[in-house]
PDB file of C-alpha atoms and ligand atoms in Angstrom:
ATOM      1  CA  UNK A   1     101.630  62.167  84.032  1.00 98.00           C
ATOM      2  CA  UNK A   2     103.382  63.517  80.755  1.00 98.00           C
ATOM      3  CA  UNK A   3     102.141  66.097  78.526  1.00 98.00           C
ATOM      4  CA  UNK A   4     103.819  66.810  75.755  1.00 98.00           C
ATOM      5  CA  UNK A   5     102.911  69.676  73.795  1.00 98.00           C
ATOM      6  CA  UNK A   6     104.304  70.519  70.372  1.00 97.00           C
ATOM      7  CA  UNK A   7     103.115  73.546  68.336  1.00 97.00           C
ATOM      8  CA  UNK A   8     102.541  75.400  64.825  1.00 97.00           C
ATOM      9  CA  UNK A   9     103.284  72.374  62.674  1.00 96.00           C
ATOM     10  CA  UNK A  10     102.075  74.899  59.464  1.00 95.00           C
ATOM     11  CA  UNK A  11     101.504  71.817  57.056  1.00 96.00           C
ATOM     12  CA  UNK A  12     101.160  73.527  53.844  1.00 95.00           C
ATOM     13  CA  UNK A  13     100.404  72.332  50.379  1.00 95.00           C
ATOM     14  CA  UNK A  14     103.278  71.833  48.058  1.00 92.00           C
ATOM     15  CA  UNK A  15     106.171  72.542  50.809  1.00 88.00           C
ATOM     16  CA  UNK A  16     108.390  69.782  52.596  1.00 87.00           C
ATOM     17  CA  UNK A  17     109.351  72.028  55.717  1.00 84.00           C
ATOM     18  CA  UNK A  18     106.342  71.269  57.687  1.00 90.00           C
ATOM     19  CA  UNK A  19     105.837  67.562  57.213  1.00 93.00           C
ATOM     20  CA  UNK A  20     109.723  67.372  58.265  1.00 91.00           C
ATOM     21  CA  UNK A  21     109.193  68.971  61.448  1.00 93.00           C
ATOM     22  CA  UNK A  22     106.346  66.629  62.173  1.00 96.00           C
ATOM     23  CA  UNK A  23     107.909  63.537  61.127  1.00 95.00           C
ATOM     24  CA  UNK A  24     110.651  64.880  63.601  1.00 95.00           C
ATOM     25  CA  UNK A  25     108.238  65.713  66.331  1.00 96.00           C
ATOM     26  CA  UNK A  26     106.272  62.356  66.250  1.00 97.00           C
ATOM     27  CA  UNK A  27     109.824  60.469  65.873  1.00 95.00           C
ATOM     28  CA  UNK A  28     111.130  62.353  68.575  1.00 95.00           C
ATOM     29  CA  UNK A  29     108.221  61.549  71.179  1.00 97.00           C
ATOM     30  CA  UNK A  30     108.502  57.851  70.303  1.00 96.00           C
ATOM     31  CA  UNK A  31     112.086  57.841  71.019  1.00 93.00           C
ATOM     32  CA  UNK A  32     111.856  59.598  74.630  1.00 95.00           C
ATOM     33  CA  UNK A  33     112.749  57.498  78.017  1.00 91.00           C
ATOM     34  CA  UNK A  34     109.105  58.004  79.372  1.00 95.00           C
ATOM     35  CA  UNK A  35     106.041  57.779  76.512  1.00 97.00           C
ATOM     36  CA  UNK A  36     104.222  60.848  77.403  1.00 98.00           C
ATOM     37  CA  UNK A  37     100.495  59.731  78.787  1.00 98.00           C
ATOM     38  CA  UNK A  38      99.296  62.370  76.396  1.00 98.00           C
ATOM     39  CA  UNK A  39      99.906  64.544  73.207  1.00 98.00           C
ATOM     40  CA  UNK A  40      98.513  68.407  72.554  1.00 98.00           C
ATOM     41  CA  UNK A  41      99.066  70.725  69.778  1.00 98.00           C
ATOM     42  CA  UNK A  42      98.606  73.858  70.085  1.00 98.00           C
ATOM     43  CA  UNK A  43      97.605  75.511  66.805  1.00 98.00           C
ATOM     44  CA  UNK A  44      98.492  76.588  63.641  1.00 97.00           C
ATOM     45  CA  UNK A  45      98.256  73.194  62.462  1.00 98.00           C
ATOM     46  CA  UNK A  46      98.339  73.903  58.956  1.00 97.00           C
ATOM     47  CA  UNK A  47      99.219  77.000  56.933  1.00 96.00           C
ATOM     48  CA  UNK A  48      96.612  77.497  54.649  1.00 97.00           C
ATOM     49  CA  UNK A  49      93.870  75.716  56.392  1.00 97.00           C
ATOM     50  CA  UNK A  50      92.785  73.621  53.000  1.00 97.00           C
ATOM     51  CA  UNK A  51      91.666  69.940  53.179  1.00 97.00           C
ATOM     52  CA  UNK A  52      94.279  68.346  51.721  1.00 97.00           C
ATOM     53  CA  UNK A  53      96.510  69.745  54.493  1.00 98.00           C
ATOM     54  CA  UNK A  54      94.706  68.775  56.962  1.00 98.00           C
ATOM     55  CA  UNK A  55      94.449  65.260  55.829  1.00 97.00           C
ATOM     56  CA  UNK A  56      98.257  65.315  55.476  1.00 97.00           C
ATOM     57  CA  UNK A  57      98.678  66.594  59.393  1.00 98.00           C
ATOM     58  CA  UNK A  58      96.462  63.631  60.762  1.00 97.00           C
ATOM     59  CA  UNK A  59      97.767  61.143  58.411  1.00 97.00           C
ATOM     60  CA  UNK A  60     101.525  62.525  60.090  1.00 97.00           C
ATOM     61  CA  UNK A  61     100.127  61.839  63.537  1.00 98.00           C
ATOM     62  CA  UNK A  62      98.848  58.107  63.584  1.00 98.00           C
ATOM     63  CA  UNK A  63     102.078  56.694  64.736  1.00 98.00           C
ATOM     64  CA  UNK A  64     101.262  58.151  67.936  1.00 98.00           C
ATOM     65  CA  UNK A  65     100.255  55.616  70.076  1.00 98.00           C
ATOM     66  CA  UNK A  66      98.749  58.202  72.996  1.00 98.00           C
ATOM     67  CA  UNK A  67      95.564  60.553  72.629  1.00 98.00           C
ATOM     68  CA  UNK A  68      96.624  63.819  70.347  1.00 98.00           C
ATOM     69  CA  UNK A  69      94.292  66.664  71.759  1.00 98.00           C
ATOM     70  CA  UNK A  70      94.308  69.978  68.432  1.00 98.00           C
ATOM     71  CA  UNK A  71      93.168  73.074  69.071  1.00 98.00           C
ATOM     72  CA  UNK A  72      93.262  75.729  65.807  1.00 98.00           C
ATOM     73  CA  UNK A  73      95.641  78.908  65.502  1.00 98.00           C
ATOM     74  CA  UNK A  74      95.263  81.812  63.424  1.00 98.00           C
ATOM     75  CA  UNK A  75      96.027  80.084  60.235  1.00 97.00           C
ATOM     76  CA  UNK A  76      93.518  76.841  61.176  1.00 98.00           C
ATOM     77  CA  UNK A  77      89.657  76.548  59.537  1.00 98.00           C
ATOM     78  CA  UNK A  78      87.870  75.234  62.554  1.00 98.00           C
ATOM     79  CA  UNK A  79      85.648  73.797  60.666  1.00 97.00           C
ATOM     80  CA  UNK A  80      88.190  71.357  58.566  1.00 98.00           C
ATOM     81  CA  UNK A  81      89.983  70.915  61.562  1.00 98.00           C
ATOM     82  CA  UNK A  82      87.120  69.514  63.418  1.00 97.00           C
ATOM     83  CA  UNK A  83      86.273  67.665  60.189  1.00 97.00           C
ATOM     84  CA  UNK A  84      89.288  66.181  59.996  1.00 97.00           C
ATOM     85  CA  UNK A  85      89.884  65.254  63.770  1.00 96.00           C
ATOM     86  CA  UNK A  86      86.421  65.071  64.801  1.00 95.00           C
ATOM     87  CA  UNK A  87      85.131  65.462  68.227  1.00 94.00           C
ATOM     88  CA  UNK A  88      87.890  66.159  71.140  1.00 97.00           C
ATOM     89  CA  UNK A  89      87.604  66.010  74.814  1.00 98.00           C
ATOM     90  CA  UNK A  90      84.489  66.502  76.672  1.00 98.00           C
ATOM     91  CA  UNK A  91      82.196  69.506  77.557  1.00 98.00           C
ATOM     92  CA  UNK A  92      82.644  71.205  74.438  1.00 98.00           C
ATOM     93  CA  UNK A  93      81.542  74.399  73.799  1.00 98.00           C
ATOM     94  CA  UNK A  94      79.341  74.000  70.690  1.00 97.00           C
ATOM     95  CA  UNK A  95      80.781  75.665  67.691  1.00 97.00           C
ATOM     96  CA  UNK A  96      84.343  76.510  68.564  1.00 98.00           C
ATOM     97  CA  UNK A  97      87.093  73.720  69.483  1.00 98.00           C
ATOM     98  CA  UNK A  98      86.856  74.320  72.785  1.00 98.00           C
ATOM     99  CA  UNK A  99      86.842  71.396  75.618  1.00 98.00           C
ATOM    100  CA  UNK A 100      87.792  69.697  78.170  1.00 98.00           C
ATOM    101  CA  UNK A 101      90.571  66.622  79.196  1.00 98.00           C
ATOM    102  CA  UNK A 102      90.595  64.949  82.026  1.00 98.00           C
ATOM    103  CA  UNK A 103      94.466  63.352  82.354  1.00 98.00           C
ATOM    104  CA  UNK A 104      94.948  61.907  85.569  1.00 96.00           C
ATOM    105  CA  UNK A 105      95.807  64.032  88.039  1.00 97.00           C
ATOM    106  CA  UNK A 106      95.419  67.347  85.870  1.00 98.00           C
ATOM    107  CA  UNK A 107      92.440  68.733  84.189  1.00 98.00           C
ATOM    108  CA  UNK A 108      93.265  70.061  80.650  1.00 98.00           C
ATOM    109  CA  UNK A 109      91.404  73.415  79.549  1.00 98.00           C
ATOM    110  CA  UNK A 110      91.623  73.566  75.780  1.00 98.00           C
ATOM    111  CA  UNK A 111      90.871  77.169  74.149  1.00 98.00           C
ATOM    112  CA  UNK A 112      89.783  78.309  71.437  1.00 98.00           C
ATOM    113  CA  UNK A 113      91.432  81.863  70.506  1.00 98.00           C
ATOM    114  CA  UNK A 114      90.460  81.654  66.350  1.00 98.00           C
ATOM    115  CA  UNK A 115      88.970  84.799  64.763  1.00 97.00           C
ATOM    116  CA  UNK A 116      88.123  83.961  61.633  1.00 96.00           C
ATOM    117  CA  UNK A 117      89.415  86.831  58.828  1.00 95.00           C
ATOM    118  CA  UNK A 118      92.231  87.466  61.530  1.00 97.00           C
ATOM    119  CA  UNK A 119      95.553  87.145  62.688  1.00 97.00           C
ATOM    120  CA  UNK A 120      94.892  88.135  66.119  1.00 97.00           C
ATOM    121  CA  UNK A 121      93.216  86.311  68.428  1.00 98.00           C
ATOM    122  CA  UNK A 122      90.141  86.497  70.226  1.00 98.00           C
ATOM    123  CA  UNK A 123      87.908  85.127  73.171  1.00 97.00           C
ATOM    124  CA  UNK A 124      84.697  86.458  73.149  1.00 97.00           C
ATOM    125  CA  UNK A 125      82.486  86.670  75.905  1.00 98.00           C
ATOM    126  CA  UNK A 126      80.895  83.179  75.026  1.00 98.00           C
ATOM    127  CA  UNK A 127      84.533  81.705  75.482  1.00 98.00           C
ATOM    128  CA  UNK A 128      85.701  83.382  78.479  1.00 98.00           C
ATOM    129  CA  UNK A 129      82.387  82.208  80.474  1.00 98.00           C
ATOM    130  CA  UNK A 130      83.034  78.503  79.415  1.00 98.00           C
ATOM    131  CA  UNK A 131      86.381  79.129  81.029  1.00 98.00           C
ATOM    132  CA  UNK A 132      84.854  80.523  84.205  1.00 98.00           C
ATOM    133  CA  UNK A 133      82.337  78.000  84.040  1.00 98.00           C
ATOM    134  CA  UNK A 134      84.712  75.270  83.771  1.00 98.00           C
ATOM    135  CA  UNK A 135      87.406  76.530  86.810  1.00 98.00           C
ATOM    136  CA  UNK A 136      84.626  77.325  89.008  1.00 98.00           C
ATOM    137  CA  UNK A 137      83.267  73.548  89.038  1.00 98.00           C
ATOM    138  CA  UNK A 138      86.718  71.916  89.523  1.00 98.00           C
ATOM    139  CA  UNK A 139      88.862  74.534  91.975  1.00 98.00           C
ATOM    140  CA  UNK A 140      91.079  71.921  93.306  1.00 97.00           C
ATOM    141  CA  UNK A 141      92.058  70.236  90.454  1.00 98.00           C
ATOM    142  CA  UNK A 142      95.389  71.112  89.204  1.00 98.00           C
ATOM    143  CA  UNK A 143      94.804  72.471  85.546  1.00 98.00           C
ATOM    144  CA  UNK A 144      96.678  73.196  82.476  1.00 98.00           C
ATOM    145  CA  UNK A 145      95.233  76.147  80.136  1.00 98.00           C
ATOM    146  CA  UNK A 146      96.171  75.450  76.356  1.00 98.00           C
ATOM    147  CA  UNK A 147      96.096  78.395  73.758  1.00 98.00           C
ATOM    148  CA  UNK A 148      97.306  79.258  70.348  1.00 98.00           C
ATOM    149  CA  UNK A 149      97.590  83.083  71.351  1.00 98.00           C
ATOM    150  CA  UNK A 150      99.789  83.417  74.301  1.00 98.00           C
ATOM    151  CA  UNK A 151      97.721  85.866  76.922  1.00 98.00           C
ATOM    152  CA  UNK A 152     100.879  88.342  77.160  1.00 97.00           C
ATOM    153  CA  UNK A 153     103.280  90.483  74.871  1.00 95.00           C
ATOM    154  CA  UNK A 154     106.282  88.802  73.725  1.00 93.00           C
ATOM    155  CA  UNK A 155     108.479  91.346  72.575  1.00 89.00           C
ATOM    156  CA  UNK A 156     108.186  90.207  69.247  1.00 88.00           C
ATOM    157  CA  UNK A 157     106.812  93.604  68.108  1.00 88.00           C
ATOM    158  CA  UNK A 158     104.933  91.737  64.846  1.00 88.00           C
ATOM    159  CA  UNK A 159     103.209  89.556  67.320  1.00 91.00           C
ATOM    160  CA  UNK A 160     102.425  91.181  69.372  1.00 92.00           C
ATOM    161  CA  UNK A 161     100.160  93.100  67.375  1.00 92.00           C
ATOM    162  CA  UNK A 162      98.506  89.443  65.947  1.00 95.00           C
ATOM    163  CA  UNK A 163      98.255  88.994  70.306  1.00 96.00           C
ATOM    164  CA  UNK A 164      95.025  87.940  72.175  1.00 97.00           C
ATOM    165  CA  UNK A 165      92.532  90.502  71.723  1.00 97.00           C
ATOM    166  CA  UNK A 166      90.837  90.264  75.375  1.00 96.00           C
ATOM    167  CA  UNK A 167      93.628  89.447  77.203  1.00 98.00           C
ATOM    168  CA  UNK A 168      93.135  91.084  80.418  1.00 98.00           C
ATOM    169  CA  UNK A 169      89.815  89.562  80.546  1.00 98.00           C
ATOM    170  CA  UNK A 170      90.576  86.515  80.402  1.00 98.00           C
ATOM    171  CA  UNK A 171      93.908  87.333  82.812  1.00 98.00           C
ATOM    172  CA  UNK A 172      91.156  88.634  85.229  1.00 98.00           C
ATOM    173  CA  UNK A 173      89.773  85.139  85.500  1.00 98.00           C
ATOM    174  CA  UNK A 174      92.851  83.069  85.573  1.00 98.00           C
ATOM    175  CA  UNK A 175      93.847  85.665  88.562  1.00 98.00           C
ATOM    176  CA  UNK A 176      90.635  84.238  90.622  1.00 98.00           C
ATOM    177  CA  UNK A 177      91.644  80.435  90.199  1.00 98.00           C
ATOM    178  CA  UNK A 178      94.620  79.458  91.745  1.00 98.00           C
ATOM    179  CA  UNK A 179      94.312  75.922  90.575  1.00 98.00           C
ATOM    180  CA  UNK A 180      95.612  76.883  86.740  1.00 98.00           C
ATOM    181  CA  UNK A 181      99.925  75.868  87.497  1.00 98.00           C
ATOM    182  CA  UNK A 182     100.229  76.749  83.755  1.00 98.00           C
ATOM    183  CA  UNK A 183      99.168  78.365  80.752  1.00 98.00           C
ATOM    184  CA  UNK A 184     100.594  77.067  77.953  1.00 98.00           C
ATOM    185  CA  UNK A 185     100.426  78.868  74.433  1.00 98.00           C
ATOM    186  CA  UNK A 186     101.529  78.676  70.930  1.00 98.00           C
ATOM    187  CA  UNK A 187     101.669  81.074  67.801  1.00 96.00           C
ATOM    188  CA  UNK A 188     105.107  82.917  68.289  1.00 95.00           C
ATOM    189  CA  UNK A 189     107.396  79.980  67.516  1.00 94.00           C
ATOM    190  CA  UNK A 190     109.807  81.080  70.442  1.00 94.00           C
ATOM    191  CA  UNK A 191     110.016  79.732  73.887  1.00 96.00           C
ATOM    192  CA  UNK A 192     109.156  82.276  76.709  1.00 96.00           C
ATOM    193  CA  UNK A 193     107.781  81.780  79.860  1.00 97.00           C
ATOM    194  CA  UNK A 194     106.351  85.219  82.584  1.00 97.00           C
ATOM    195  CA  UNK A 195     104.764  85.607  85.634  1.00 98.00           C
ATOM    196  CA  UNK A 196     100.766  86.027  85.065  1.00 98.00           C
ATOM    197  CA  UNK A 197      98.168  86.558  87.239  1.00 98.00           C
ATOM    198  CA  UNK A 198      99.218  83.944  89.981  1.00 97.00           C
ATOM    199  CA  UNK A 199     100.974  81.366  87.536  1.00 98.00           C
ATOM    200  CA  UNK A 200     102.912  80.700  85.289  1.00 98.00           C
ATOM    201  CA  UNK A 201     102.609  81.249  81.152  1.00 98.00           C
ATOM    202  CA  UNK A 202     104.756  79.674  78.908  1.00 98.00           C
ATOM    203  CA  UNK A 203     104.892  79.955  74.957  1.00 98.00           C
ATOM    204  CA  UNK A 204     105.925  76.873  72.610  1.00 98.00           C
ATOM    205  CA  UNK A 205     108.599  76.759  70.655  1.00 96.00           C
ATOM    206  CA  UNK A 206     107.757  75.965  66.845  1.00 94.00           C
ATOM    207  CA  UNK A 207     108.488  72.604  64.838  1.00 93.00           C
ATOM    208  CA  UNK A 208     109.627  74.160  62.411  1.00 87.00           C
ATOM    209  CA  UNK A 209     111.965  77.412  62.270  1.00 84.00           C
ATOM    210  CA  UNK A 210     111.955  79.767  65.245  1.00 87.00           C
ATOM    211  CA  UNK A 211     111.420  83.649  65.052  1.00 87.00           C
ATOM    212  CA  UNK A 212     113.409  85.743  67.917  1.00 84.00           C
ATOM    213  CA  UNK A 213     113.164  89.353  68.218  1.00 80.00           C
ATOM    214  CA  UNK A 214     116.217  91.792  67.884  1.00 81.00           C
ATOM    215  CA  UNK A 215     115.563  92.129  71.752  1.00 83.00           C
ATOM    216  CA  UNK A 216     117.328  96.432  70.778  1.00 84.00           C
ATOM    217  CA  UNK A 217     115.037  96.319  67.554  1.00 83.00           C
ATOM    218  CA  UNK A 218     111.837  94.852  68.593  1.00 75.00           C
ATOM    219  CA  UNK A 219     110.043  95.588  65.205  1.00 81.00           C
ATOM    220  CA  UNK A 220     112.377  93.047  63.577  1.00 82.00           C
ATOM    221  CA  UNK A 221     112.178  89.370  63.950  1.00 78.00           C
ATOM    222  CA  UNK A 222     114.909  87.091  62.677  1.00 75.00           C
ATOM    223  CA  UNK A 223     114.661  83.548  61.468  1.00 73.00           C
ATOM    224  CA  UNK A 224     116.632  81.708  64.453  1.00 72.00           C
ATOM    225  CA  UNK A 225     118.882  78.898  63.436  1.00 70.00           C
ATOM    226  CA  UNK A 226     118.077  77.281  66.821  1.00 80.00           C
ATOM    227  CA  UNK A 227     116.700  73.566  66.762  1.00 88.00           C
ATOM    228  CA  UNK A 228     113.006  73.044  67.043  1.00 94.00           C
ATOM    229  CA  UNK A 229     111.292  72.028  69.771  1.00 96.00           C
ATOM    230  CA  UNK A 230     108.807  71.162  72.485  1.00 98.00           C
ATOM    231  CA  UNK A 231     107.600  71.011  75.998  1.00 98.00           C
ATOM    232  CA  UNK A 232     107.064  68.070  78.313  1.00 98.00           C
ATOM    233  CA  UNK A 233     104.724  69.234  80.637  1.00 98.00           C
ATOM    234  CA  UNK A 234     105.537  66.825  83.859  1.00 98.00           C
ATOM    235  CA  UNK A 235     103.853  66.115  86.594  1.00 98.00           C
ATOM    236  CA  UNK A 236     104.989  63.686  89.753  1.00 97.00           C
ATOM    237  CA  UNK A 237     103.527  63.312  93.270  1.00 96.00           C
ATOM    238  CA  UNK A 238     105.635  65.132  95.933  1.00 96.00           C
ATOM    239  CA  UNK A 239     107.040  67.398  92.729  1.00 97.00           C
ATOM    240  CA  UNK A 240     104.161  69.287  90.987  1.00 97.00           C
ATOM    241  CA  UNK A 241     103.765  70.601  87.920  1.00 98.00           C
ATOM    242  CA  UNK A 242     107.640  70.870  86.055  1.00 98.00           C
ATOM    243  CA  UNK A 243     107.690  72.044  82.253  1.00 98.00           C
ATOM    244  CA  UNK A 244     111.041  70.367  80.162  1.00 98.00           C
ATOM    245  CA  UNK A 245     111.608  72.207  77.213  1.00 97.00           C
ATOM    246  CA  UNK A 246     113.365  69.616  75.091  1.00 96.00           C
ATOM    247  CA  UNK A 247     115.144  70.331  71.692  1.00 94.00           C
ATOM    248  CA  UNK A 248     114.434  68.042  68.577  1.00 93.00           C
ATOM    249  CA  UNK A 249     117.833  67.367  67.031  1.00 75.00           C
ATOM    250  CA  UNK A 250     118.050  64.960  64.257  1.00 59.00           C
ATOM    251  CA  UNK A 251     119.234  61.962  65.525  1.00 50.00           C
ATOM    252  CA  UNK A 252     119.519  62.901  69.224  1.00 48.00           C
ATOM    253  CA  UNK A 253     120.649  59.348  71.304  1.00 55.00           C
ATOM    254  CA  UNK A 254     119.489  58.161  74.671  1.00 61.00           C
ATOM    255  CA  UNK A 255     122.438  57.644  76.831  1.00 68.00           C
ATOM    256  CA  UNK A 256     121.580  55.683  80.095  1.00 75.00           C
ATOM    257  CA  UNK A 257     123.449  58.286  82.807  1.00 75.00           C
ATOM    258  CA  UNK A 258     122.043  56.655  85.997  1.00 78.00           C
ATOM    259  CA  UNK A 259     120.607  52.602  86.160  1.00 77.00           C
ATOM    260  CA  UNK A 260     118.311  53.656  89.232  1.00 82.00           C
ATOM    261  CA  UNK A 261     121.246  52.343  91.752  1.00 83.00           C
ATOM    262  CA  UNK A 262     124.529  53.434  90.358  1.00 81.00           C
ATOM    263  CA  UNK A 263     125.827  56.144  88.108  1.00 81.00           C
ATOM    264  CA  UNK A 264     127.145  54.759  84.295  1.00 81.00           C
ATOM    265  CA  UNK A 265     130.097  55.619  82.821  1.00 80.00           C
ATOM    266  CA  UNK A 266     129.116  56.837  79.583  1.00 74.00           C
ATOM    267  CA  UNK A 267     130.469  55.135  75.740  1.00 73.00           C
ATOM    268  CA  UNK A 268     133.874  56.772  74.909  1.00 72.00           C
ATOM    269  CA  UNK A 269     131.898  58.229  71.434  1.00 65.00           C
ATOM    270  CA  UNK A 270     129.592  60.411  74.244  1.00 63.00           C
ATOM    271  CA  UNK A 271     132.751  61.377  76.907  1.00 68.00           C
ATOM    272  CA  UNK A 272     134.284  62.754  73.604  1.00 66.00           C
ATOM    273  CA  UNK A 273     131.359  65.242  73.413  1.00 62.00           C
ATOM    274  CA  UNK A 274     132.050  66.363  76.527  1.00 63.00           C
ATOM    275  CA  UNK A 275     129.219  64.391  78.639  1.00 58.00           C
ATOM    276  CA  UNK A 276     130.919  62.672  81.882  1.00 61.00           C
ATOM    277  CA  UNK A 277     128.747  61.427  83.781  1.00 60.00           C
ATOM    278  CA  UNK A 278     129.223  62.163  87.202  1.00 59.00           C
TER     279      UNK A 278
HETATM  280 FE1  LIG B 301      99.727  81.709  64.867  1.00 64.74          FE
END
């Protein structure tokens, strides 16, 4: 079971940068060994939250051939996102975008952190008992908890003060299920991952640009020249639950390394970039 997770696409009227990283994203999926079994997107979807971006963002996903699972960011309208994607998952929680996925082996919790008029994000007490409600009926079931606002502090001072409002609540009930191997968030377009409460947390990378802190100047954040890129969120019987991060580089080939019996000796073109083989 794949799950590939890709994350603040920021679609925004009248700007290329956006749609670029999606067409990248989407081509870059299609191109992978495996298919993954299914795609989530973890917020910030558009940039200005208007219709007409929103219609642009689906229209960018349809060559997807797997089920794409949204859930809004700071910058989303719920309401036009659910307009424009409709219903998602199952056991929603009525008037947020909040719901389940069953995927196999896994159980996908989808949150809802949006606070409308904010940048920060937020819970509630509503939320954060669907969540309880939700691990308590399945404790054995290995489960993935998706999020535009990670549950930690980054180090990315300006973030972190945009960061998940009731954080150690919801921490507090993550702690009491030990079936959640991941929670998996968006919103700071840098990949980090931390201990928390019993598992593991993980932040997505952005599409588009990434923003690291000056790690001896936390207050400034610097637009990183890294690639974009996202997580495959793997899991195999006899393995458990492995998270890939894997880099979107325009036009990144598949070299066959290993044909299942013997290793390949790679084209000369490939040995000249300094890949071997073993
Ligand atoms: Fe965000």
């Amino acid at each position: 079971m794949i799950i590939a997770q890709f994350s603040d696409t920021h679609i925004k009227d009248g700007s290329e940068e956006g749609v670029a990283g999606m067409q990248a994203a989407v081509a870059h999926i299609l191109q992978l060994p495996a298919l993954p079994d299914v795609v989530v997107i973890t917020g910030d979807c558009t940039d200005g939250g208007t219709a007409t971006e929103y219609a642009r963002f689906w229209e960018l996903l349809q060559p997807l051939p797997m089920p794409v699972y949204v859930i809004p960011g700071n910058h989303d309208h719920r309401q036009r996102l659910h307009d424009t994607v409709g219903a998602q998952g199952r056991q929603p929680l009525p008037g947020f975008m909040q719901y389940t996925v069953e995927a196999g082996p896994l159980r996908l919790l989808m949150l809802d952190t949006l606070l409308p008029g904010s940048d920060a994000g937020e819970l509630c007490p509503q939320r954060l008992q669907w969540l309880e409600d939700r691990l308590a009926e399945a404790p054995d079931k290995t489960t993935l908890v998706f999020m535009h606002h990670p549950p930690f502090r980054t180090g990315q001072a300006p973030f972190d003060r945009i960061g998940l409002r009731d954080a150690a609540a919801f921490g507090a009930i993550i702690a009491r299920h030990a079936q959640v191997e991941r929670v998996a968030a968006g919103h700071v377009h840098a990949g980090v991952q931390r201990r928390f409460q019993g598992t593991v947390a993980v932040t997505c990378p952005s599409v588009m640009h990434q923003l690291l802190p000056d790690f001896r100047q936390p207050e400034r954040l610097i637009v990183a020249t890294e690639p974009p890129a996202m997580l495959l969120h793997v899991w195999q019987e006899g393995i458990g639950l492995l998270t890939y991060t894997s880099p979107i580089a325009p036009p990144s080939a598949i070299i066959e390394l290993h044909n299942g019996t013997d290793w390949l000796t790679p084209p000369r073109e490939v040995r000249a970039r300094g890949i071997q083989g073993q």
